[in-house]
Amino acid sequence: MVRRRGQVLAGTTDQRLLDTKGPTDWLHEDPWRVMRIQSEFVEGFGALSELGPAISVFGSARTPAGSPEYEAGVRIGRALAEAGFAVITGGGPGAMEAANKGAGEAGGVSVGLGIELPFEQGLNPYVDIGINFRYFFVRKTMFVKYAQGFVVLPGGFGTMDELFEALTLVQTKKVTRFPIVLFGGDYWRGLVDWVRTAVVGQGKASAVDLELFHLTDDVDEAIALVTKETS
């Protein structure tokens, strides 16, 4: 736009941007939130679009280092990397750290997708590519979009949230060829039995839905199951 004579404004747009704070209510309004959401998708897609084959590994942030569950996570991360897969986790401590550590020790790519939480402790030191998200639903999209399958170690509500979202996406055919492996029979068997006897038994799901996931205590079997449908 060209302004001349009486239409010339005092100052410039840059000056007004840099010299004044102005009201900040717009930061907390829905139109700006839409832009933030869009930017998180763009950043996630840009960071992970050339990642290559990958498996998402979930598990509790409270799994103690050095425990059998932690060591299982390390072995799973290492085995996935040796099989040619990047390892994607939530980037936190515990089981997530274990899987990232195993992938790194094997020379694989170790990805951490963190989330803004009041008690979040940041990304673990074994993450090679790390992204922190504000919005759970954006982060969850990245877990599914850039992975060929899930390995789910013992975990709490967040782990179960990811598990049941993946099961729902496969059941409703929103994603295809997506194996889901539950690792840790003692931990998951009660849940699996409840799904079989209550959910399927009362007609809330079909018997065929029990084939959407696999249960194992063996690392080699877990890797075989989660990677067999990726070729």
XYZ file of N, CA and C in Angstrom:
693
model
N 0.844 -1.183 0.000
C 0.000 0.000 0.000
C 0.883 1.238 0.000
N 0.479 2.203 -0.777
C 1.180 3.486 -0.832
C 0.309 4.541 -0.171
N 0.882 5.314 0.767
C 0.180 6.421 1.419
C 0.936 7.718 1.145
N 0.189 8.751 0.737
C 0.789 10.045 0.450
C -0.036 11.157 1.097
N 0.651 12.312 1.225
C 0.033 13.517 1.749
C -0.655 13.263 3.090
N -1.919 13.555 3.203
C -2.604 13.459 4.481
C -2.857 12.039 4.962
N -2.605 11.052 4.102
C -2.822 9.654 4.479
C -1.587 8.996 5.087
N -0.475 9.698 5.129
C 0.742 9.143 5.714
C 0.551 9.002 7.217
N 0.831 7.820 7.740
C 0.685 7.530 9.163
C 1.975 7.832 9.899
N 1.816 8.221 11.134
C 2.995 8.460 11.967
C 3.650 7.125 12.314
N 4.959 7.055 12.202
C 5.672 5.829 12.528
C 5.524 4.776 11.434
N 6.059 3.575 11.702
C 5.994 2.453 10.770
C 5.431 1.223 11.477
N 5.070 0.242 10.684
C 4.544 -1.000 11.257
C 5.584 -1.669 12.141
N 6.841 -1.722 11.686
C 7.917 -2.295 12.507
C 8.040 -1.558 13.835
N 7.957 -0.220 13.765
C 8.097 0.582 14.971
C 6.979 0.271 15.959
N 5.751 0.179 15.442
C 4.626 -0.127 16.332
C 4.753 -1.520 16.928
N 5.288 -2.472 16.142
C 5.474 -3.829 16.649
C 6.510 -3.874 17.767
N 7.597 -3.143 17.571
C 8.725 -3.229 18.491
C 8.616 -2.288 19.690
N 7.876 -1.196 19.536
C 7.846 -0.181 20.587
C 6.747 -0.363 21.616
N 5.739 -1.132 21.305
C 4.603 -1.214 22.215
C 4.297 -2.656 22.597
N 3.917 -2.851 23.838
C 3.501 -4.181 24.280
C 2.066 -4.460 23.868
N 1.184 -3.548 24.155
C -0.213 -3.733 23.801
C -0.861 -4.810 24.643
N -2.143 -5.044 24.440
C -2.847 -6.067 25.206
C -2.366 -7.465 24.829
N -2.451 -8.380 25.770
C -1.986 -9.757 25.522
C -3.113 -10.782 25.596
N -4.346 -10.312 25.646
C -5.470 -11.254 25.724
C -5.496 -12.211 24.538
N -5.012 -11.735 23.382
C -5.059 -12.559 22.180
C -4.260 -13.858 22.340
N -3.275 -13.863 23.254
C -2.485 -15.073 23.476
C -3.325 -16.228 24.004
N -4.442 -15.923 24.634
C -5.242 -16.944 25.304
C -6.580 -17.186 24.601
N -6.719 -16.694 23.394
C -7.961 -16.871 22.641
C -7.824 -18.031 21.664
N -8.959 -18.620 21.308
C -8.968 -19.815 20.463
C -8.296 -19.625 19.105
N -8.476 -18.488 18.403
C -7.779 -18.351 17.112
C -6.265 -18.510 17.238
N -5.673 -17.962 18.306
C -4.234 -18.124 18.488
C -3.886 -19.564 18.841
N -4.741 -20.231 19.612
C -4.507 -21.636 19.936
C -4.489 -22.477 18.667
N -5.356 -22.147 17.721
C -5.365 -22.875 16.450
C -4.018 -22.735 15.752
N -3.448 -21.554 15.786
C -2.144 -21.347 15.166
C -1.060 -22.139 15.888
N -1.121 -22.188 17.212
C -0.144 -22.979 17.960
C -0.276 -24.458 17.617
N -1.507 -24.935 17.543
C -1.742 -26.341 17.191
C -1.170 -26.625 15.807
N -1.463 -25.732 14.871
C -0.947 -25.895 13.512
C 0.576 -25.923 13.520
N 1.192 -25.041 14.295
C 2.652 -24.982 14.318
C 3.245 -26.261 14.896
N 2.570 -26.873 15.873
C 3.074 -28.120 16.442
C 3.012 -29.254 15.421
N 1.937 -29.309 14.646
C 1.870 -30.310 13.578
C 2.983 -30.097 12.561
N 3.186 -28.834 12.157
C 4.225 -28.531 11.165
C 5.598 -28.921 11.692
N 5.900 -28.571 12.949
C 7.196 -28.908 13.531
C 7.382 -30.420 13.626
N 6.335 -31.114 14.070
C 6.432 -32.570 14.192
C 6.622 -33.244 12.852
N 5.830 -32.839 11.858
C 5.964 -33.432 10.530
C 7.342 -33.151 9.949
N 7.809 -31.922 10.137
C 9.116 -31.563 9.589
C 10.252 -32.337 10.230
N 10.156 -32.560 11.540
C 11.233 -33.246 12.260
C 11.274 -34.735 11.970
N 10.110 -35.337 11.702
C 10.037 -36.796 11.629
C 9.768 -37.348 10.230
N 9.551 -36.489 9.263
C 9.127 -36.969 7.942
C 10.168 -37.851 7.262
N 11.444 -37.679 7.580
C 12.498 -38.482 6.961
C 13.107 -39.479 7.942
N 12.335 -39.826 8.965
C 12.858 -40.699 10.018
C 13.142 -42.109 9.537
N 12.336 -42.631 8.644
C 12.469 -44.023 8.218
C 11.641 -44.938 9.100
N 11.776 -46.257 8.943
C 10.974 -47.204 9.732
C 11.199 -46.996 11.229
N 10.120 -47.022 11.986
C 10.220 -46.762 13.421
C 9.151 -47.530 14.183
N 9.434 -47.799 15.437
C 8.489 -48.428 16.354
C 8.373 -47.536 17.590
N 7.146 -47.296 18.042
C 6.931 -46.543 19.274
C 6.930 -47.497 20.460
N 7.652 -47.122 21.503
C 7.739 -47.933 22.718
C 7.191 -47.101 23.877
N 6.202 -47.663 24.574
C 5.581 -46.970 25.694
C 5.858 -47.707 26.993
N 5.769 -46.992 28.098
C 5.955 -47.594 29.406
C 6.039 -46.520 30.462
N 6.057 -46.925 31.692
C 5.966 -46.001 32.811
C 7.219 -45.141 32.977
N 6.986 -43.861 33.270
C 8.087 -42.962 33.641
C 8.639 -43.315 35.017
N 7.903 -44.122 35.790
C 8.297 -44.450 37.162
C 9.047 -45.776 37.267
N 9.333 -46.398 36.157
C 10.107 -47.630 36.185
C 11.524 -47.335 36.667
N 11.975 -47.964 37.762
C 13.301 -47.634 38.308
C 14.429 -48.106 37.398
N 15.442 -47.284 37.252
C 16.629 -47.688 36.498
C 17.250 -48.905 37.163
N 17.648 -49.865 36.344
C 18.272 -51.077 36.859
C 17.298 -52.177 37.211
N 15.995 -51.892 37.212
C 15.000 -52.919 37.506
C 14.852 -53.855 36.303
N 14.263 -55.049 36.512
C 14.048 -55.962 35.376
C 13.252 -55.319 34.248
N 12.233 -54.509 34.587
C 11.450 -53.845 33.545
C 12.308 -52.854 32.765
N 13.156 -52.126 33.456
C 14.041 -51.168 32.792
C 14.997 -51.900 31.860
N 15.591 -52.964 32.339
C 16.532 -53.717 31.508
C 15.838 -54.342 30.303
N 14.580 -54.745 30.473
C 13.813 -55.257 29.329
C 13.623 -54.150 28.296
N 13.352 -52.924 28.765
C 13.219 -51.799 27.848
C 14.495 -51.527 27.081
N 15.635 -51.629 27.764
C 16.925 -51.448 27.098
C 17.105 -52.512 26.014
N 16.804 -53.755 26.352
C 16.974 -54.842 25.372
C 16.037 -54.667 24.179
N 14.828 -54.212 24.436
C 13.875 -53.992 23.344
C 14.357 -52.858 22.441
N 14.788 -51.751 23.031
C 15.301 -50.642 22.226
C 16.498 -51.052 21.395
N 17.401 -51.824 22.005
C 18.588 -52.287 21.293
C 18.205 -53.217 20.140
N 17.306 -54.150 20.408
C 16.900 -55.117 19.379
C 16.180 -54.436 18.217
N 15.363 -53.439 18.511
C 14.681 -52.704 17.436
C 15.688 -51.969 16.566
N 16.667 -51.327 17.192
C 17.691 -50.619 16.425
C 18.495 -51.589 15.569
N 18.826 -52.737 16.134
C 19.580 -53.736 15.372
C 18.769 -54.292 14.213
N 17.437 -54.253 14.337
C 16.567 -54.708 13.251
C 16.311 -53.612 12.220
N 16.898 -52.436 12.425
C 16.791 -51.364 11.443
C 15.691 -50.354 11.702
N 15.172 -50.318 12.938
C 14.085 -49.407 13.265
C 14.553 -48.295 14.204
N 14.077 -47.086 13.952
C 14.210 -46.024 14.935
C 13.263 -46.325 16.093
N 13.602 -45.826 17.260
C 12.780 -46.039 18.449
C 12.190 -44.705 18.885
N 10.859 -44.645 18.970
C 10.150 -43.445 19.389
C 9.553 -43.692 20.767
N 9.829 -42.805 21.712
C 9.214 -42.892 23.035
C 8.653 -41.523 23.410
N 8.062 -41.466 24.612
C 7.588 -40.196 25.123
C 8.696 -39.310 25.644
N 9.938 -39.790 25.586
C 11.082 -38.965 25.906
C 11.393 -38.798 27.382
N 10.575 -39.385 28.250
C 10.774 -39.210 29.679
C 11.715 -40.230 30.279
N 11.707 -40.337 31.610
C 12.560 -41.310 32.305
C 11.919 -42.696 32.307
N 12.438 -43.579 33.151
C 11.840 -44.898 33.322
C 11.937 -45.762 32.084
N 10.829 -46.395 31.738
C 10.808 -47.308 30.593
C 11.126 -46.593 29.290
N 10.709 -45.343 29.173
C 11.004 -44.574 27.961
C 12.509 -44.362 27.819
N 13.132 -43.954 28.893
C 14.585 -43.783 28.885
C 15.284 -45.081 28.534
N 14.790 -46.186 29.068
C 15.414 -47.484 28.811
C 15.418 -47.803 27.329
N 14.274 -47.627 26.664
C 14.196 -47.929 25.232
C 15.086 -47.002 24.425
N 15.089 -45.705 24.766
C 15.984 -44.777 24.078
C 17.451 -45.151 24.295
N 17.775 -45.556 25.501
C 19.149 -45.949 25.817
C 19.573 -47.154 24.986
N 18.715 -48.166 24.917
C 19.038 -49.354 24.144
C 19.242 -49.042 22.679
N 18.372 -48.183 22.128
C 18.514 -47.803 20.721
C 19.826 -47.078 20.484
N 20.178 -46.184 21.400
C 21.425 -45.444 21.252
C 22.641 -46.340 21.342
N 22.617 -47.303 22.268
C 23.749 -48.214 22.414
C 23.975 -49.055 21.165
N 22.897 -49.306 20.426
C 23.020 -50.104 19.206
C 23.281 -49.244 17.972
N 23.444 -47.945 18.172
C 23.716 -47.062 17.044
C 22.488 -46.675 16.263
N 21.302 -46.890 16.830
C 20.064 -46.537 16.152
C 19.641 -45.112 16.447
N 18.568 -44.695 15.811
C 18.018 -43.360 16.014
C 17.035 -43.409 17.172
N 17.208 -42.511 18.127
C 16.426 -42.498 19.359
C 15.621 -41.208 19.421
N 14.299 -41.333 19.382
C 13.410 -40.173 19.300
C 12.609 -40.035 20.594
N 12.451 -38.811 21.067
C 11.638 -38.549 22.245
C 10.613 -37.469 21.967
N 9.341 -37.802 22.161
C 8.253 -36.846 21.961
C 7.698 -36.472 23.327
N 8.175 -35.378 23.873
C 7.784 -34.977 25.211
C 6.467 -34.225 25.230
N 5.967 -33.953 26.429
C 4.707 -33.240 26.595
C 4.843 -32.264 27.752
N 4.235 -31.102 27.613
C 4.235 -30.095 28.662
C 3.301 -30.533 29.788
N 3.872 -30.787 30.955
C 3.103 -31.194 32.130
C 3.597 -30.408 33.344
N 2.741 -30.239 34.361
C 3.186 -29.511 35.553
C 4.393 -30.142 36.240
N 4.515 -31.481 36.091
C 5.609 -32.182 36.767
C 6.595 -32.775 35.772
N 6.587 -32.278 34.542
C 7.461 -32.841 33.504
C 8.926 -32.566 33.835
N 9.765 -33.557 33.609
C 11.170 -33.441 33.956
C 12.073 -33.247 32.738
N 11.512 -33.074 31.570
C 12.314 -32.869 30.377
C 12.671 -34.180 29.702
N 13.360 -34.073 28.580
C 13.719 -35.251 27.800
C 14.919 -35.957 28.417
N 14.905 -37.277 28.326
C 16.016 -38.049 28.879
C 17.274 -37.871 28.014
N 18.450 -38.140 28.562
C 19.706 -37.830 27.855
C 20.012 -38.736 26.674
N 19.214 -39.768 26.453
C 19.487 -40.699 25.360
C 18.710 -40.357 24.087
N 17.968 -39.271 24.103
C 17.185 -38.843 22.948
C 18.079 -38.126 21.945
N 18.024 -38.567 20.678
C 18.761 -37.907 19.595
C 17.930 -36.814 18.933
N 16.656 -37.106 18.705
C 15.718 -36.139 18.128
C 14.615 -35.938 19.156
N 14.486 -34.736 19.658
C 13.509 -34.477 20.702
C 12.579 -33.332 20.359
N 11.298 -33.525 20.620
C 10.291 -32.488 20.407
C 9.416 -32.440 21.651
N 9.161 -31.258 22.163
C 8.237 -31.091 23.277
C 6.939 -30.483 22.762
N 5.817 -31.106 23.090
C 4.513 -30.671 22.617
C 3.701 -30.034 23.738
N 2.833 -29.098 23.364
C 1.866 -28.556 24.312
C 0.613 -29.427 24.362
N 0.244 -29.989 23.214
C -1.059 -30.639 23.083
C -0.906 -32.147 22.933
N -1.608 -32.884 23.797
C -1.537 -34.339 23.768
C -1.948 -34.898 22.413
N -3.019 -34.364 21.827
C -3.525 -34.971 20.599
C -2.574 -34.800 19.428
N -1.776 -33.723 19.421
C -0.763 -33.563 18.379
C 0.339 -34.602 18.580
N 0.794 -34.709 19.801
C 1.839 -35.692 20.137
C 1.395 -37.107 19.793
N 0.151 -37.442 20.123
C -0.343 -38.799 19.870
C -0.415 -39.089 18.371
N -0.704 -38.057 17.584
C -0.689 -38.237 16.131
C 0.701 -38.637 15.653
N 1.731 -38.007 16.211
C 3.101 -38.309 15.792
C 3.488 -39.749 16.146
N 3.057 -40.208 17.319
C 3.361 -41.583 17.723
C 2.843 -42.585 16.701
N 1.659 -42.332 16.180
C 1.042 -43.286 15.256
C 1.521 -43.055 13.819
N 1.579 -41.800 13.410
C 1.898 -41.495 12.008
C 3.278 -41.983 11.599
N 4.252 -41.879 12.503
C 5.624 -42.188 12.129
C 6.121 -43.511 12.684
N 5.227 -44.345 13.165
C 5.609 -45.672 13.652
C 4.871 -46.742 12.867
N 5.513 -47.891 12.756
C 4.890 -49.043 12.102
C 4.261 -50.002 13.108
N 4.404 -49.729 14.407
C 3.833 -50.585 15.436
C 4.172 -50.056 16.810
N 3.549 -50.657 17.829
C 3.760 -50.269 19.225
C 4.265 -51.450 20.026
N 5.227 -51.194 20.909
C 5.556 -52.125 21.992
C 5.186 -51.411 23.287
N 4.361 -52.061 24.105
C 3.827 -51.418 25.300
C 4.333 -52.144 26.536
N 5.239 -51.503 27.264
C 5.748 -52.044 28.510
C 4.799 -51.659 29.650
N 4.953 -52.273 30.830
C 4.093 -51.910 31.957
C 4.119 -50.405 32.214
N 2.921 -49.848 32.358
C 2.819 -48.409 32.575
C 1.490 -48.022 33.178
N 1.315 -46.735 33.412
C 0.126 -46.217 34.069
C -0.907 -45.698 33.089
N -1.651 -44.659 33.517
C -2.757 -44.163 32.715
C -2.307 -43.651 31.352
N -1.154 -42.962 31.304
C -0.681 -42.449 30.026
C -0.372 -43.567 29.054
N 0.265 -44.614 29.552
C 0.575 -45.777 28.719
C -0.709 -46.435 28.224
N -1.680 -46.577 29.116
C -2.952 -47.198 28.728
C -3.725 -46.322 27.751
N -3.601 -45.021 27.901
C -4.227 -44.098 26.962
C -3.704 -44.338 25.555
N -2.383 -44.415 25.424
C -1.781 -44.677 24.112
C -2.188 -46.047 23.590
N -2.207 -47.053 24.481
C -2.568 -48.400 24.075
C -3.987 -48.451 23.516
N -4.944 -47.917 24.249
C -6.338 -48.023 23.824
C -6.636 -47.118 22.637
N -5.928 -46.005 22.511
C -6.104 -45.205 21.303
C -5.634 -45.988 20.084
N -4.477 -46.652 20.198
C -3.972 -47.444 19.076
C -4.935 -48.586 18.739
N -5.433 -49.285 19.776
C -6.381 -50.370 19.543
C -7.632 -49.864 18.832
N -8.111 -48.685 19.244
C -9.299 -48.118 18.618
C -9.040 -47.760 17.163
N -7.879 -47.186 16.888
C -7.549 -46.810 15.511
C -7.447 -48.034 14.605
N -6.873 -49.129 15.132
C -6.774 -50.352 14.336
C -8.146 -50.991 14.186
N -8.909 -51.060 15.277
C -10.243 -51.677 15.238
C -11.144 -50.979 14.229
N -11.071 -49.651 14.169
C -11.926 -48.875 13.267
C -11.285 -48.657 11.901
N -10.129 -49.298 11.695
C -9.418 -49.254 10.414
C -8.990 -47.840 10.011
N -8.727 -47.013 11.027
C -8.121 -45.708 10.749
C -6.637 -45.869 10.423
N -6.029 -46.922 10.954
C -4.675 -47.302 10.561
C -4.692 -48.788 10.222
N -3.817 -49.200 9.343
C -3.752 -50.598 8.925
C -2.344 -51.132 9.137
N -2.209 -52.462 9.168
C -0.898 -53.102 9.318
C -0.139 -52.498 10.497
N -0.758 -52.513 11.657
C -0.179 -51.849 12.822
C -0.179 -52.805 14.003
N 0.883 -53.606 14.157
C 0.940 -54.569 15.260
C 1.142 -53.881 16.608
N 0.514 -54.431 17.633
C 0.608 -53.908 19.000
C 1.016 -55.060 19.910
N 2.125 -54.893 20.619
C 2.649 -55.944 21.480
C 2.670 -55.457 22.919
N 2.024 -56.210 23.807
C 2.081 -55.945 25.243
C 3.206 -56.787 25.822
N 4.181 -56.126 26.436
C 5.319 -56.845 26.996
C 5.186 -56.897 28.515
N 5.163 -58.123 29.054
C 5.050 -58.302 30.504
C 3.766 -59.008 30.881
N 3.794 -60.327 30.851
C 2.587 -61.102 31.086
C 1.969 -60.877 32.449
N 2.786 -60.853 33.493
C 2.252 -60.674 34.844
C 1.525 -59.345 34.982
N 2.016 -58.326 34.321
C 1.406 -57.004 34.442
C 0.119 -56.893 33.624
N 0.148 -57.367 32.374
C -0.953 -57.133 31.455
C -2.026 -58.212 31.467
N -1.726 -59.372 32.034
C -2.660 -60.489 31.902
C -4.028 -60.189 32.523
N -4.054 -59.484 33.653
C -5.331 -59.145 34.270
C -6.185 -58.273 33.367
N -5.559 -57.309 32.700
C -6.279 -56.450 31.768
C -6.789 -57.255 30.575
N -5.932 -58.125 30.056
C -6.336 -58.948 28.912
C -7.497 -59.863 29.297
N -7.428 -60.449 30.477
C -8.526 -61.313 30.931
C -9.819 -60.524 31.075
N -9.725 -59.301 31.583
C -10.922 -58.457 31.720
C -11.510 -58.121 30.349
N -10.660 -57.791 29.386
C -11.150 -57.515 28.033
C -11.863 -58.747 27.474
N -11.273 -59.915 27.707
C -11.859 -61.152 27.177
C -13.186 -61.483 27.854
N -13.224 -61.430 29.176
C -14.415 -61.892 29.904
C -15.504 -60.826 30.005
N -15.120 -59.576 30.212
C -16.119 -58.524 30.394
C -16.447 -57.804 29.087
N -15.428 -57.252 28.435
C -15.684 -56.451 27.237
C -16.215 -57.326 26.098
N -15.464 -58.364 25.747
C -15.914 -59.273 24.690
C -17.059 -60.155 25.196
N -16.925 -60.640 26.425
C -17.940 -61.530 26.976
C -19.312 -60.910 27.045
N -19.402 -59.613 27.264
C -20.689 -58.927 27.322
C -21.065 -58.255 26.012
N -20.334 -58.576 24.963
C -20.689 -58.076 23.638
C -20.305 -56.638 23.359
N -19.407 -56.066 24.166
C -18.970 -54.675 23.939
C -17.866 -54.599 22.887
N -17.298 -55.728 22.540
C -16.317 -55.842 21.460
C -16.441 -57.247 20.890
N -15.857 -57.452 19.734
C -15.937 -58.757 19.079
C -14.754 -59.627 19.476
N -14.943 -60.936 19.415
C -13.863 -61.862 19.749
C -12.652 -61.638 18.857
N -12.894 -61.241 17.604
C -11.781 -61.008 16.683
C -10.916 -59.844 17.147
N -11.467 -58.950 17.966
C -10.681 -57.810 18.446
C -9.554 -58.235 19.376
N -9.657 -59.423 19.938
C -8.573 -59.935 20.769
C -7.319 -60.222 19.950
N -7.464 -60.270 18.642
C -6.324 -60.501 17.760
C -5.599 -59.205 17.392
N -6.089 -58.070 17.922
C -5.468 -56.783 17.606
C -4.158 -56.568 18.351
N -3.883 -57.399 19.350
C -2.663 -57.239 20.138
C -2.089 -58.608 20.492
N -0.840 -58.608 20.890
C -0.130 -59.819 21.288
C 0.470 -59.603 22.676
N 0.539 -60.667 23.449
C 1.105 -60.609 24.799
C 2.310 -61.529 24.871
N 3.438 -61.009 25.384
C 4.644 -61.831 25.454
C 5.551 -61.357 26.586
N 6.427 -62.267 27.010
C 7.486 -61.940 27.968
C 8.866 -62.082 27.345
N 8.908 -62.385 26.064
C 10.164 -62.674 25.389
C 10.540 -61.524 24.453
N 11.728 -60.968 24.622
C 12.148 -59.826 23.809
C 12.204 -60.189 22.331
N 12.793 -61.328 22.002
C 12.897 -61.720 20.596
C 11.524 -61.887 19.963
N 10.600 -62.467 20.721
C 9.240 -62.637 20.195
C 8.563 -61.283 20.011
N 8.771 -60.385 20.960
C 8.184 -59.048 20.843
C 8.655 -58.354 19.577
N 9.956 -58.443 19.304
C 10.508 -57.795 18.111
C 9.960 -58.445 16.853
N 9.888 -59.776 16.852
C 9.354 -60.477 15.684
C 7.895 -60.100 15.430
N 7.114 -60.014 16.496
C 5.696 -59.716 16.345
C 5.469 -58.286 15.863
N 6.231 -57.343 16.388
C 5.975 -55.945 16.052
C 6.542 -55.562 14.707
N 7.472 -56.356 14.177
C 8.094 -56.003 12.901
C 7.620 -56.879 11.735
N 6.883 -57.941 12.008
C 6.572 -58.905 10.954
C 5.651 -58.334 9.879
N 4.852 -57.315 10.231
C 3.897 -56.759 9.269
C 4.416 -55.516 8.589
N 5.680 -55.213 8.754
C 6.211 -53.961 8.218
C 6.849 -54.103 6.845
N 7.049 -55.322 6.413
C 7.739 -55.506 5.118
C 6.769 -55.333 3.966
